[in-house]
Each structure stands twice: as structure tokens, then as C-alpha cells.
């Protein structure tokens, strides 16, 4: 299948806009066919909101974003893109017709994926000439933040297509879950629907209000679900013997059963109860305000999970590492021109770095500079292997010179100038600039001691790393002294 550089989005509502933001942030150009032209401005606005959330989520430096364009027909879209993602209204007949239309004109190596929440792929591909390239790629709202996408193939599926689609979704920061069987509702919605059915039963029976039922999730099981699903959670609930003990203890209760399984009658009274209840819970907050709360919390949760390299946090970390690897600074080599301050690191101001003024708090200037030091270490060859062998640099002294504030989401870039080098000591200054305006925001000057971590004492920098530093220092000692250099520090 082809390399995906341009994605075509059929339908530009809630889900189409989410796909657009996710693709654009990954550097993919997007073409949209949305029949209601009045939706175009709304889509542009939603894309900006989604891009803002992605920038707050990720540690990756802002890469080149893709473009956003609109086309007037499905034919124009399908002949100009490498991958089609259909997000038109949930209607079987409409989906079958739209997919037949796309399939009739798209080149055979273009994958066509449907965002449908539950319509079977065999049905959707039934009128297509190349049914094997028509699959389900079911995302979750908000698409620009949640990584899950369920891939489902139909009766005429092709393993090559499934794997190529999974690769595309991974490249845009997602977790593809390949469903092993085609079933209505796929996996996640089937589980969600079971819960939702019980929720409605309990509401109808007066067991609890919408708020009580939501509380039963958000203060308990919901907190666990971002980390472990039902299976792993219950494995832990079985104590030392795990799932086997859990099944012995709670298995019989499944036969009682606690749950109703059949959907409740959707009476007017029940609909009023669920609508009035959720409106009361919103307490006057608009959908937009609640979306912002949801997005901010999702970002915080995923950033925390990233620290533990688990579930959605692992997907985020791996995506950032891929992005970093793609433009990672190469290792120093003798042919490198190091006559100017080194440009090794870029990032965005993260949401948790700013205070109540929306300005970066002072301690985070040092944190960002620490990441710039990591980039320098990698460049000179002080990597995982170097550290595992028992060598590293410890910071002995730091001076920060604050020049200008930075706000959340703003792009930063660093330059690094060596100010001194000795057998066991390294002295440098990072200048932090606004990557857009080029203004200097702060300077962080540091003195580092090279140590043998096994012995816990200073030792000479090892030859390969020293050679790289010496080559840089030979050039940098001829540079003008940085304006923000402190007067107190020297090797
Ligand atoms: N909303 C969700 O939470 C969610 C989650 C996952 C998947 N989905 C699925 O994504 C799809 C889209 O859902 P949505 O919530 O974005 O709906 P939506 O109503 O917000 O957007 C659908 C858009 O499709 C446009 N449209 C109508 N006819 C079209 C046609 N013939 N060709 C192209 N576009 C057409 C509409 O004008 C509208 O802007 C559905 O299949 C839905 O099941 C929705």
C-alpha cells in the first residue's frame, strides 16, 4: 500500500474534525469533502482547538504541520489522496453508497476506512470493486487525544491492508486494535453499551440519579480503567492467586445475574430523566466548557501515564520517541561544522509548566534546559550505554538569567555554547529562544562534573566523548562571550 502523505476526510463533523487535527499535527496534509459549506468554518475552528490540545499534550518539538483544504466532490477527494477516512452520518445505506463512490475512483492501493461505530465492514464493502481495501477504522471522541482505533476487516479482508492501516494509525500517534472477528459494535462499544444499558435500567428503577450513577464510576472503577481494563483489574482483585481465585469467589454471581442484559424500554419518562439529570450535572456549563475540562484532564492523565510507560502513556511516549528519532540530532562526527552555538533541542511550553498568569514558572526554565543538556549529551556520545557503564555528568552549579516570559504551547528552541572544558569539568550556556519570533527568553549557564557513578567520585571524561567536546570547544572558545554569561563562573 502507499505511503500516506495526504489523507482524504469524507464528512467534516465532530469525528472528521478530530481526524483532521490528528493528521495535521503529524505533518499529513488533509483534504475534506463536507457537503454543508456552513460546516467548513466550524471545522477550521475545531481543528485549531484540537491542535492546541495536542500541543499541550506532547513533549515533542513542534514538527511541520500538514495543510487543510476542502474539495467539492468525493471524486476530487478520492483521486488526490493516499488514504481515505470516511466519517459521514451513521446510516447503513449512506455508508454503502459513499464507499462505492470512493472505491469507483480511488487507485486500488488507497485504503478506505470508515469511522462507523458499529456497521459491519462486510456490509460497507459490499458494493465495492476492491472490497479488500475497505475496512473499519473506528476512533473515539475526541479523536485528536484518544489513541484507540479499532480496525475491523470484512469477509473479503486483506491482511496486507489491515497491517498497512495499523501502520498509518501508529504513525499518527494511535493505538490500533485489530479486531479478530467482525461483530456488530466491535469491541469497545459493545462493552460500553453493556454498561450504558445497566445505567438506564437503574435510572428507570430509581436506583440512582444520573449523578449517582456517574459518581459510581468516576470515584472508583473509572480511575482504574485508564490503567487496566476489567480483566487485569479483576486479576489483582483475586489477591495473591490472581484471576483463578477471583473466578472461584465471584464466578457464581454471574449466574444470578446482577445485570439485566436486555435494553430497557425507552419511555418518555426515562428519556426525560436522563436528559434532565445530565443537564443538572452540567450545572450551567456549556458543552464547550465541559469539552475543555475533559480535554485538560485527559492530557493530565496521559502525561501521568507516560511517566509510568503504561497504557495510553506508553503510546504517547513511543510516539514522541518516534518523532524525536525522526529528527533526533545525529551523533557528533569529525566532519560536523561546530563553529557556531549548537542547535540541538526544541520543545513546546507544556501546560503543567505555567502558573496562574499562563507564564512558564521559573523552575521549569531549568527543567527545559535539562532536556537541552540531554540533547547535548546524546550528541557527544553520553548515551544509555555510557551511563550504564558507570559514567555521567553531574550538575555542580546553575545560573539562570530570565529575560522574557513564555506562555503555554509556545515553541522553544535552544542553542548551546561551550564556555570551558577540562579533564573532569564541562561548562556551557544554553540560550532559550522563542522558536517563532527568535526572541531570547532565558539563558541557563551550568558547570558539570564528570563522575564515575560506581565509585561515586569525579573522574576524567572518557576519550570518545572528550574528543567530541574538544572539537566543539576548539571552535567555541573563539566565539564572542554570550551576553548573559554570569561573571562568577569559570572552570
Ligand atoms: N461522535 C462520536 O462520538 C463518534 C465516535 C466514533 C465514531 N463515530 C462515527 O463517526 C461517524 C461520524 O460521526 P460524527 O459524530 O462526526 O457525526 P456528525 O453528524 O458530527 O458529522 C457527520 C458529517 O457528515 C456530513 N455528511 C452528510 N452526508 C454526507 C455525505 N454523503 N458525504 C460526506 N459527508 C456527509 C454532515 O454534513 C456532517 O457534517 C459516524 O459513522 C459515527 O458513528 C462517532
Short mmCIF file of C-alpha atoms and ligand atoms in Angstrom, two decimals:
data_model
loop_
_atom_site.label_atom_id
_atom_site.label_comp_id
_atom_site.label_asym_id
_atom_site.label_seq_id
_atom_site.Cartn_x
_atom_site.Cartn_y
_atom_site.Cartn_z
CA UNK A 1 0.00 0.00 0.00
CA UNK A 2 1.19 3.58 -0.43
CA UNK A 3 2.99 5.88 1.94
CA UNK A 4 0.40 8.19 3.47
CA UNK A 5 1.23 11.86 2.88
CA UNK A 6 -2.29 13.14 2.17
CA UNK A 7 -5.45 11.90 3.89
CA UNK A 8 -8.93 12.47 2.47
CA UNK A 9 -11.72 13.00 5.00
CA UNK A 10 -15.28 12.34 3.88
CA UNK A 11 -17.56 14.14 6.35
CA UNK A 12 -16.34 17.06 8.43
CA UNK A 13 -18.43 16.84 11.62
CA UNK A 14 -17.22 16.05 15.14
CA UNK A 15 -15.18 12.99 14.13
CA UNK A 16 -13.94 14.34 10.76
CA UNK A 17 -12.57 17.45 12.52
CA UNK A 18 -10.85 15.25 15.13
CA UNK A 19 -9.16 13.20 12.39
CA UNK A 20 -8.11 16.42 10.65
CA UNK A 21 -6.36 17.80 13.76
CA UNK A 22 -4.62 14.48 14.47
CA UNK A 23 -3.35 14.09 10.88
CA UNK A 24 -2.29 17.74 10.50
CA UNK A 25 -0.33 17.64 13.77
CA UNK A 26 1.54 14.60 12.40
CA UNK A 27 2.60 16.52 9.28
CA UNK A 28 0.00 14.93 6.98
CA UNK A 29 -1.91 17.10 4.50
CA UNK A 30 -5.68 16.83 4.75
CA UNK A 31 -8.40 17.27 2.10
CA UNK A 32 -12.00 17.35 3.31
CA UNK A 33 -15.24 16.69 1.48
CA UNK A 34 -18.04 18.13 3.63
CA UNK A 35 -21.27 18.80 1.68
CA UNK A 36 -22.53 21.50 4.07
CA UNK A 37 -20.33 24.51 3.31
CA UNK A 38 -21.53 26.22 6.51
CA UNK A 39 -19.67 23.46 8.40
CA UNK A 40 -16.29 24.47 6.95
CA UNK A 41 -15.64 27.36 9.36
CA UNK A 42 -16.73 25.22 12.28
CA UNK A 43 -14.32 22.52 11.16
CA UNK A 44 -11.44 25.03 10.90
CA UNK A 45 -12.22 26.21 14.43
CA UNK A 46 -12.43 22.63 15.79
CA UNK A 47 -9.12 21.77 14.13
CA UNK A 48 -7.43 24.72 15.88
CA UNK A 49 -8.89 23.58 19.21
CA UNK A 50 -7.65 20.02 18.57
CA UNK A 51 -4.17 21.21 17.54
CA UNK A 52 -3.97 23.29 20.72
CA UNK A 53 -4.78 20.22 22.82
CA UNK A 54 -2.19 18.08 21.02
CA UNK A 55 0.47 20.77 21.54
CA UNK A 56 -0.31 20.81 25.25
CA UNK A 57 -0.18 17.01 25.41
CA UNK A 58 3.12 16.28 23.78
CA UNK A 59 6.73 16.82 24.73
CA UNK A 60 7.76 16.58 21.08
CA UNK A 61 9.10 19.68 19.45
CA UNK A 62 6.58 21.20 17.05
CA UNK A 63 7.18 19.49 13.72
CA UNK A 64 5.98 20.69 10.36
CA UNK A 65 2.18 20.61 10.36
CA UNK A 66 0.16 19.37 7.39
CA UNK A 67 -2.20 21.63 5.44
CA UNK A 68 -6.01 21.74 5.44
CA UNK A 69 -8.02 22.04 2.21
CA UNK A 70 -11.58 21.47 1.04
CA UNK A 71 -12.78 19.79 -2.16
CA UNK A 72 -16.17 19.93 -3.86
CA UNK A 73 -16.74 16.23 -4.59
CA UNK A 74 -15.90 12.73 -3.45
CA UNK A 75 -14.30 12.07 -6.83
CA UNK A 76 -11.93 15.03 -6.47
CA UNK A 77 -11.03 13.86 -2.99
CA UNK A 78 -10.50 10.19 -3.79
CA UNK A 79 -8.19 10.85 -6.73
CA UNK A 80 -5.89 13.17 -4.78
CA UNK A 81 -5.20 11.33 -1.53
CA UNK A 82 -3.25 8.31 -0.23
CA UNK A 83 -5.76 7.19 2.43
CA UNK A 84 -9.49 7.90 2.83
CA UNK A 85 -11.17 8.15 6.25
CA UNK A 86 -14.96 8.32 5.96
CA UNK A 87 -16.86 9.95 8.85
CA UNK A 88 -20.29 10.58 7.30
CA UNK A 89 -23.51 10.08 9.33
CA UNK A 90 -24.18 6.63 10.82
CA UNK A 91 -26.55 5.20 8.22
CA UNK A 92 -26.05 1.84 6.50
CA UNK A 93 -27.42 2.81 3.11
CA UNK A 94 -25.48 6.09 3.02
CA UNK A 95 -22.22 4.38 4.06
CA UNK A 96 -22.58 1.67 1.38
CA UNK A 97 -23.29 4.29 -1.31
CA UNK A 98 -20.45 6.61 -0.25
CA UNK A 99 -17.91 3.78 -0.12
CA UNK A 100 -18.95 2.53 -3.57
CA UNK A 101 -18.46 6.08 -4.87
CA UNK A 102 -14.98 6.42 -3.33
CA UNK A 103 -13.93 2.91 -4.39
CA UNK A 104 -15.01 3.55 -8.01
CA UNK A 105 -12.38 6.30 -8.45
CA UNK A 106 -9.61 5.78 -5.87
CA UNK A 107 -6.47 3.92 -7.03
CA UNK A 108 -6.52 0.29 -5.80
CA UNK A 109 -3.63 0.86 -3.36
CA UNK A 110 -5.56 3.58 -1.48
CA UNK A 111 -7.06 2.27 1.79
CA UNK A 112 -10.62 3.38 2.51
CA UNK A 113 -11.53 3.31 6.21
CA UNK A 114 -14.89 4.01 7.82
CA UNK A 115 -15.22 5.61 11.27
CA UNK A 116 -18.55 3.81 11.77
CA UNK A 117 -19.38 2.98 15.38
CA UNK A 118 -20.83 -0.41 14.60
CA UNK A 119 -21.84 -1.14 10.99
CA UNK A 120 -20.20 -4.34 9.71
CA UNK A 121 -17.36 -3.94 7.22
CA UNK A 122 -18.76 -6.74 5.04
CA UNK A 123 -21.85 -4.58 4.52
CA UNK A 124 -19.88 -1.38 3.89
CA UNK A 125 -17.57 -3.04 1.31
CA UNK A 126 -20.45 -4.93 -0.40
CA UNK A 127 -20.81 -2.59 -3.40
CA UNK A 128 -17.08 -2.02 -3.96
CA UNK A 129 -14.90 -3.29 -6.82
CA UNK A 130 -11.93 -3.59 -4.46
CA UNK A 131 -13.62 -4.66 -1.21
CA UNK A 132 -10.36 -5.88 0.35
CA UNK A 133 -9.12 -2.29 0.81
CA UNK A 134 -12.31 -1.16 2.56
CA UNK A 135 -12.03 -1.52 6.33
CA UNK A 136 -13.32 -0.07 9.58
CA UNK A 137 -11.05 2.36 11.45
CA UNK A 138 -13.23 3.19 14.45
CA UNK A 139 -11.87 6.06 16.60
CA UNK A 140 -13.02 7.51 19.92
CA UNK A 141 -14.05 11.07 20.66
CA UNK A 142 -12.01 13.30 20.98
CA UNK A 143 -10.07 11.71 18.12
CA UNK A 144 -7.24 14.24 18.48
CA UNK A 145 -6.45 12.98 22.01
CA UNK A 146 -7.67 9.40 22.49
CA UNK A 147 -5.28 6.93 20.88
CA UNK A 148 -7.59 3.92 20.39
CA UNK A 149 -8.69 2.99 16.87
CA UNK A 150 -10.39 -0.36 16.23
CA UNK A 151 -9.52 -1.92 12.87
CA UNK A 152 -12.05 -4.41 11.53
CA UNK A 153 -11.85 -6.22 8.22
CA UNK A 154 -14.84 -7.70 6.38
CA UNK A 155 -15.32 -11.11 4.75
CA UNK A 156 -13.07 -10.00 1.89
CA UNK A 157 -10.36 -8.55 4.07
CA UNK A 158 -6.67 -8.46 3.18
CA UNK A 159 -4.04 -8.87 5.88
CA UNK A 160 -1.72 -6.50 3.95
CA UNK A 161 -4.37 -3.77 4.08
CA UNK A 162 -5.04 -4.32 7.79
CA UNK A 163 -1.32 -4.11 8.63
CA UNK A 164 -0.81 -1.04 6.41
CA UNK A 165 -3.76 0.70 8.07
CA UNK A 166 -2.35 -0.16 11.52
CA UNK A 167 0.99 1.33 10.46
CA UNK A 168 -0.69 4.54 9.28
CA UNK A 169 -2.63 4.89 12.56
CA UNK A 170 0.55 4.25 14.59
CA UNK A 171 2.29 6.98 12.61
CA UNK A 172 -0.36 9.46 13.71
CA UNK A 173 0.10 8.52 17.37
CA UNK A 174 -2.68 5.96 17.76
CA UNK A 175 -3.06 2.50 19.27
CA UNK A 176 -4.57 0.27 16.57
CA UNK A 177 -6.58 -2.62 18.00
CA UNK A 178 -7.13 -5.23 15.30
CA UNK A 179 -10.43 -6.98 15.97
CA UNK A 180 -10.08 -10.72 15.34
CA UNK A 181 -13.74 -11.18 14.39
CA UNK A 182 -16.24 -8.98 12.66
CA UNK A 183 -19.05 -8.35 15.16
CA UNK A 184 -21.62 -5.51 15.33
CA UNK A 185 -20.44 -2.74 17.64
CA UNK A 186 -16.89 -4.14 17.55
CA UNK A 187 -15.23 -4.42 20.98
CA UNK A 188 -15.20 -1.16 22.93
CA UNK A 189 -18.72 -0.02 22.06
CA UNK A 190 -20.08 -3.48 22.92
CA UNK A 191 -18.54 -3.16 26.39
CA UNK A 192 -19.66 0.46 26.72
CA UNK A 193 -23.17 -0.40 25.64
CA UNK A 194 -23.49 -3.12 28.29
CA UNK A 195 -22.65 -0.53 30.93
CA UNK A 196 -24.95 2.06 29.38
CA UNK A 197 -27.87 -0.42 29.34
CA UNK A 198 -27.44 -1.09 33.06
CA UNK A 199 -27.15 2.65 33.68
CA UNK A 200 -30.53 3.23 32.01
CA UNK A 201 -32.15 0.31 33.87
CA UNK A 202 -31.01 1.71 37.21
CA UNK A 203 -32.18 5.18 36.27
CA UNK A 204 -35.61 3.80 35.28
CA UNK A 205 -35.84 1.81 38.53
CA UNK A 206 -34.88 4.84 40.59
CA UNK A 207 -31.75 3.13 41.95
CA UNK A 208 -29.83 6.37 41.48
CA UNK A 209 -29.80 9.73 39.70
CA UNK A 210 -27.58 10.32 36.67
CA UNK A 211 -25.11 11.95 39.07
CA UNK A 212 -25.14 8.98 41.49
CA UNK A 213 -24.54 6.57 38.62
CA UNK A 214 -21.69 8.70 37.23
CA UNK A 215 -20.18 9.01 40.72
CA UNK A 216 -20.14 5.21 40.97
CA UNK A 217 -17.72 5.21 38.04
CA UNK A 218 -15.59 8.34 38.36
CA UNK A 219 -14.60 7.85 42.02
CA UNK A 220 -13.93 4.13 41.63
CA UNK A 221 -13.67 1.83 38.62
CA UNK A 222 -13.19 4.70 36.15
CA UNK A 223 -9.94 5.74 37.81
CA UNK A 224 -8.59 2.21 37.34
CA UNK A 225 -9.76 1.82 33.75
CA UNK A 226 -7.18 4.22 32.32
CA UNK A 227 -4.51 1.88 33.64
CA UNK A 228 -6.02 -1.62 33.48
CA UNK A 229 -9.15 -3.00 31.83
CA UNK A 230 -11.63 -5.34 33.55
CA UNK A 231 -9.50 -8.47 33.06
CA UNK A 232 -6.30 -7.17 34.64
CA UNK A 233 -8.23 -5.30 37.33
CA UNK A 234 -10.01 -8.49 38.45
CA UNK A 235 -6.75 -10.45 38.28
CA UNK A 236 -5.49 -8.12 41.01
CA UNK A 237 -8.80 -8.40 42.88
CA UNK A 238 -8.13 -12.14 43.33
CA UNK A 239 -5.23 -11.41 45.69
CA UNK A 240 -2.03 -13.47 45.54
CA UNK A 241 -3.71 -16.22 43.50
CA UNK A 242 -4.97 -13.75 40.94
CA UNK A 243 -7.74 -14.49 38.47
CA UNK A 244 -8.29 -18.16 39.43
CA UNK A 245 -9.23 -17.18 42.97
CA UNK A 246 -11.33 -14.28 41.67
CA UNK A 247 -13.31 -16.64 39.41
CA UNK A 248 -13.89 -19.09 42.28
CA UNK A 249 -15.12 -16.33 44.53
CA UNK A 250 -17.17 -14.17 42.18
CA UNK A 251 -17.82 -16.54 39.24
CA UNK A 252 -21.10 -17.96 40.68
CA UNK A 253 -22.57 -14.43 40.95
CA UNK A 254 -22.51 -14.25 37.15
CA UNK A 255 -25.32 -16.81 37.10
CA UNK A 256 -27.67 -14.86 39.36
CA UNK A 257 -27.18 -12.44 37.38
CA UNK A 258 -26.92 -8.89 38.74
CA UNK A 259 -27.38 -7.38 35.32
CA UNK A 260 -30.43 -7.19 33.06
CA UNK A 261 -28.82 -7.84 29.64
CA UNK A 262 -31.91 -6.69 27.68
CA UNK A 263 -32.18 -2.97 26.97
CA UNK A 264 -34.83 -1.11 29.00
CA UNK A 265 -37.92 0.39 27.35
CA UNK A 266 -37.01 3.95 26.30
CA UNK A 267 -40.12 5.61 27.71
CA UNK A 268 -40.57 9.40 27.59
CA UNK A 269 -40.16 9.40 31.35
CA UNK A 270 -36.77 7.63 31.15
CA UNK A 271 -35.56 9.95 28.38
CA UNK A 272 -36.59 13.00 30.45
CA UNK A 273 -34.86 11.56 33.48
CA UNK A 274 -31.54 11.05 31.67
CA UNK A 275 -31.71 14.43 29.86
CA UNK A 276 -32.74 16.43 32.96
CA UNK A 277 -30.19 14.60 35.07
CA UNK A 278 -27.26 15.29 32.78
CA UNK A 279 -28.30 18.93 32.37
CA UNK A 280 -28.42 19.32 36.15
CA UNK A 281 -24.94 17.77 36.38
CA UNK A 282 -23.61 20.24 33.80
CA UNK A 283 -24.67 22.98 36.28
CA UNK A 284 -24.93 25.65 33.60
CA UNK A 285 -21.60 24.80 31.93
CA UNK A 286 -21.77 24.73 28.12
CA UNK A 287 -20.71 21.70 26.06
CA UNK A 288 -17.63 23.72 25.04
CA UNK A 289 -16.65 24.35 28.66
CA UNK A 290 -17.14 20.68 29.52
CA UNK A 291 -15.09 19.64 26.48
CA UNK A 292 -12.26 21.87 27.66
CA UNK A 293 -12.41 20.30 31.14
CA UNK A 294 -12.46 16.82 29.62
CA UNK A 295 -9.51 17.58 27.30
CA UNK A 296 -7.40 19.18 30.04
CA UNK A 297 -7.95 16.19 32.33
CA UNK A 298 -7.26 13.67 29.54
CA UNK A 299 -3.99 15.48 28.84
CA UNK A 300 -3.04 15.35 32.51
CA UNK A 301 -3.92 11.65 32.79
CA UNK A 302 -1.99 10.67 29.68
CA UNK A 303 1.03 12.70 30.77
CA UNK A 304 0.99 10.90 34.13
CA UNK A 305 0.65 7.52 32.43
CA UNK A 306 3.61 8.47 30.24
CA UNK A 307 5.78 8.67 33.38
CA UNK A 308 4.93 5.01 34.06
CA UNK A 309 5.21 3.99 30.38
CA UNK A 310 1.89 2.19 30.57
CA UNK A 311 -1.38 2.06 28.55
CA UNK A 312 -2.14 5.34 26.70
CA UNK A 313 1.01 6.86 28.26
CA UNK A 314 3.18 4.24 26.57
CA UNK A 315 1.58 5.03 23.19
CA UNK A 316 2.31 8.71 23.81
CA UNK A 317 5.92 8.07 24.88
CA UNK A 318 6.59 5.80 21.90
CA UNK A 319 5.09 8.33 19.51
CA UNK A 320 7.25 11.09 20.95
CA UNK A 321 10.32 8.87 20.73
CA UNK A 322 9.48 8.15 17.09
CA UNK A 323 9.11 11.88 16.41
CA UNK A 324 12.31 12.57 18.30
CA UNK A 325 14.14 9.77 16.46
CA UNK A 326 12.98 11.14 13.11
CA UNK A 327 14.65 14.45 13.71
CA UNK A 328 16.99 13.48 16.53
CA UNK A 329 20.30 15.20 16.44
CA UNK A 330 22.81 12.88 14.94
CA UNK A 331 25.93 11.90 16.82
CA UNK A 332 28.87 14.26 16.51
CA UNK A 333 31.25 13.36 13.71
CA UNK A 334 34.59 14.90 12.73
CA UNK A 335 33.03 16.46 9.62
CA UNK A 336 30.42 18.45 11.64
CA UNK A 337 30.59 22.23 11.47
CA UNK A 338 30.55 23.21 15.14
CA UNK A 339 31.80 26.75 14.67
CA UNK A 340 28.52 28.25 15.95
CA UNK A 341 26.50 27.54 19.12
CA UNK A 342 24.90 24.10 18.69
CA UNK A 343 21.21 23.85 17.80
CA UNK A 344 20.18 20.51 19.29
CA UNK A 345 16.85 20.86 21.04
CA UNK A 346 13.33 22.25 20.52
CA UNK A 347 10.11 21.80 22.53
CA UNK A 348 6.78 23.46 23.40
CA UNK A 349 5.86 25.14 26.68
CA UNK A 350 3.78 22.41 28.37
CA UNK A 351 0.52 23.06 30.22
CA UNK A 352 1.94 21.98 33.58
CA UNK A 353 4.87 24.42 33.24
CA UNK A 354 2.74 27.56 33.50
CA UNK A 355 1.42 29.34 36.58
CA UNK A 356 -1.79 31.29 37.17
CA UNK A 357 -0.53 34.02 34.76
CA UNK A 358 -0.22 31.42 31.98
CA UNK A 359 3.54 32.13 32.11
CA UNK A 360 6.21 29.49 32.45
CA UNK A 361 7.19 29.16 36.14
CA UNK A 362 10.86 29.72 36.88
CA UNK A 363 11.72 26.15 37.90
CA UNK A 364 10.56 24.88 34.52
CA UNK A 365 13.12 27.01 32.68
CA UNK A 366 15.70 24.83 34.39
CA UNK A 367 13.76 21.67 33.54
CA UNK A 368 13.62 22.61 29.85
CA UNK A 369 17.35 23.43 29.94
CA UNK A 370 17.92 19.96 31.43
CA UNK A 371 16.31 18.46 28.33
CA UNK A 372 18.59 20.63 26.17
CA UNK A 373 21.55 19.22 28.17
CA UNK A 374 20.27 15.68 27.42
CA UNK A 375 20.33 16.54 23.71
CA UNK A 376 23.95 17.75 24.09
CA UNK A 377 24.87 14.54 25.95
CA UNK A 378 23.39 12.38 23.20
CA UNK A 379 25.24 14.41 20.58
CA UNK A 380 28.64 13.92 22.22
CA UNK A 381 28.03 10.20 22.87
CA UNK A 382 26.99 10.25 26.54
CA UNK A 383 24.11 7.85 25.97
CA UNK A 384 22.40 4.96 27.82
CA UNK A 385 25.39 2.67 27.20
CA UNK A 386 27.81 5.31 28.53
CA UNK A 387 25.72 5.74 31.67
CA UNK A 388 25.16 2.01 32.17
CA UNK A 389 28.94 1.58 32.06
CA UNK A 390 29.08 3.88 35.09
CA UNK A 391 29.85 7.33 33.69
CA UNK A 392 27.87 10.52 33.54
CA UNK A 393 27.91 14.25 34.21
CA UNK A 394 26.53 15.72 37.44
CA UNK A 395 25.49 19.39 37.53
CA UNK A 396 27.51 21.26 40.15
CA UNK A 397 26.17 24.78 39.60
CA UNK A 398 23.45 26.53 37.56
CA UNK A 399 22.80 30.21 36.88
CA UNK A 400 19.54 31.23 35.25
CA UNK A 401 19.10 34.60 33.66
CA UNK A 402 15.41 35.26 32.93
CA UNK A 403 14.78 37.63 30.04
CA UNK A 404 11.20 37.22 28.85
CA UNK A 405 8.12 35.18 29.70
CA UNK A 406 6.80 32.23 27.68
CA UNK A 407 3.17 31.04 27.54
CA UNK A 408 1.62 27.61 27.20
CA UNK A 409 2.04 25.96 23.81
CA UNK A 410 4.71 28.41 22.60
CA UNK A 411 7.55 26.83 20.62
CA UNK A 412 11.03 26.99 22.14
CA UNK A 413 14.45 26.36 20.65
CA UNK A 414 17.81 26.20 22.34
CA UNK A 415 21.39 26.93 21.36
CA UNK A 416 24.30 25.61 23.40
CA UNK A 417 27.70 27.27 23.63
CA UNK A 418 30.64 25.64 25.41
CA UNK A 419 32.37 28.06 27.78
CA UNK A 420 35.03 25.75 29.13
CA UNK A 421 36.34 22.19 29.14
CA UNK A 422 38.75 20.40 31.43
CA UNK A 423 39.59 16.77 32.02
CA UNK A 424 36.71 16.35 34.53
CA UNK A 425 34.69 19.53 34.02
CA UNK A 426 32.32 20.93 31.44
CA UNK A 427 30.97 24.48 31.37
CA UNK A 428 28.29 25.65 28.93
CA UNK A 429 25.42 28.07 28.41
CA UNK A 430 22.03 27.24 26.90
CA UNK A 431 20.17 30.16 25.33
CA UNK A 432 16.42 29.56 25.14
CA UNK A 433 14.61 31.39 22.30
CA UNK A 434 11.02 31.68 21.14
CA UNK A 435 11.19 29.48 18.03
CA UNK A 436 8.72 31.72 16.18
CA UNK A 437 9.88 35.26 16.99
CA UNK A 438 13.52 34.39 17.67
CA UNK A 439 13.49 36.45 20.91
CA UNK A 440 15.83 35.38 23.71
CA UNK A 441 13.75 34.17 26.69
CA UNK A 442 16.42 32.99 29.09
CA UNK A 443 19.99 31.82 29.48
CA UNK A 444 21.00 28.87 31.66
CA UNK A 445 24.70 28.55 32.44
CA UNK A 446 25.91 25.33 34.04
CA UNK A 447 29.05 23.74 35.42
CA UNK A 448 29.14 19.95 35.32
CA UNK A 449 31.50 17.43 36.87
CA UNK A 450 32.17 14.13 35.14
CA UNK A 451 31.74 11.24 37.56
CA UNK A 452 32.20 7.53 37.88
CA UNK A 453 28.84 6.54 39.36
CA UNK A 454 30.06 3.16 40.66
CA UNK A 455 32.79 4.81 42.72
CA UNK A 456 30.79 7.96 43.40
CA UNK A 457 33.63 10.35 42.57
CA UNK A 458 34.86 12.64 39.83
CA UNK A 459 36.84 11.04 37.02
CA UNK A 460 38.18 12.06 33.58
CA UNK A 461 35.70 12.23 30.69
CA UNK A 462 36.16 9.08 28.56
CA UNK A 463 38.13 9.52 25.30
CA UNK A 464 35.32 9.35 22.67
CA UNK A 465 33.12 11.85 24.47
CA UNK A 466 36.13 14.03 25.26
CA UNK A 467 37.14 14.05 21.59
CA UNK A 468 33.71 15.38 20.59
CA UNK A 469 33.77 18.02 23.35
CA UNK A 470 37.33 19.03 22.49
CA UNK A 471 36.38 19.53 18.82
CA UNK A 472 33.42 21.74 19.83
CA UNK A 473 35.45 23.64 22.43
CA UNK A 474 38.25 24.33 19.93
CA UNK A 475 35.70 26.25 17.86
CA UNK A 476 33.55 27.74 20.62
CA UNK A 477 36.45 29.33 22.50
CA UNK A 478 36.78 31.71 19.54
CA UNK A 479 33.11 32.79 19.71
CA UNK A 480 32.14 36.08 21.37
CA UNK A 481 31.18 35.59 25.02
CA UNK A 482 27.40 35.30 25.38
CA UNK A 483 25.82 38.49 26.69
CA UNK A 484 24.09 36.62 29.51
CA UNK A 485 27.18 34.82 30.82
CA UNK A 486 27.49 35.22 34.58
CA UNK A 487 30.61 36.86 35.93
CA UNK A 488 31.09 34.40 38.77
CA UNK A 489 31.52 31.14 36.90
CA UNK A 490 34.59 29.74 35.18
CA UNK A 491 36.43 26.45 35.08
N1 LIG B 1 -19.48 11.17 17.71
C1 LIG B 1 -18.84 10.13 18.22
O1 LIG B 1 -18.60 10.06 19.45
C2 LIG B 1 -18.29 9.05 17.33
C3 LIG B 1 -17.25 8.23 17.81
C4 LIG B 1 -16.72 7.28 16.96
C5 LIG B 1 -17.22 7.10 15.67
N2 LIG B 1 -18.27 7.88 15.25
C6 LIG B 1 -18.76 7.67 13.88
O2 LIG B 1 -18.22 8.67 13.05
C7 LIG B 1 -19.14 8.98 12.00
C8 LIG B 1 -19.44 10.48 12.01
O3 LIG B 1 -19.96 10.84 13.25
P1 LIG B 1 -19.97 12.36 13.76
O4 LIG B 1 -20.25 12.30 15.22
O5 LIG B 1 -18.79 13.09 13.25
O6 LIG B 1 -21.27 12.93 13.01
P2 LIG B 1 -21.60 14.45 12.61
O7 LIG B 1 -23.05 14.50 12.40
O8 LIG B 1 -20.97 15.39 13.58
O9 LIG B 1 -20.83 14.63 11.21
C9 LIG B 1 -21.21 14.00 10.02
C10 LIG B 1 -20.88 14.95 8.87
O10 LIG B 1 -21.06 14.26 7.65
C11 LIG B 1 -21.61 15.17 6.72
N3 LIG B 1 -22.28 14.42 5.63
C12 LIG B 1 -23.59 14.18 5.45
N4 LIG B 1 -23.76 13.45 4.32
C13 LIG B 1 -22.54 13.25 3.78
C14 LIG B 1 -22.08 12.61 2.61
N5 LIG B 1 -22.90 11.98 1.77
N6 LIG B 1 -20.76 12.62 2.36
C15 LIG B 1 -19.90 13.21 3.21
N7 LIG B 1 -20.29 13.85 4.33
C16 LIG B 1 -21.59 13.86 4.62
C17 LIG B 1 -22.56 16.01 7.53
O11 LIG B 1 -22.84 17.24 6.90
C18 LIG B 1 -21.81 16.16 8.83
O12 LIG B 1 -21.02 17.34 8.87
C19 LIG B 1 -20.35 8.10 12.26
O13 LIG B 1 -20.25 6.95 11.49
C20 LIG B 1 -20.25 7.76 13.74
O14 LIG B 1 -20.86 6.55 14.08
C21 LIG B 1 -18.79 8.86 16.04
#
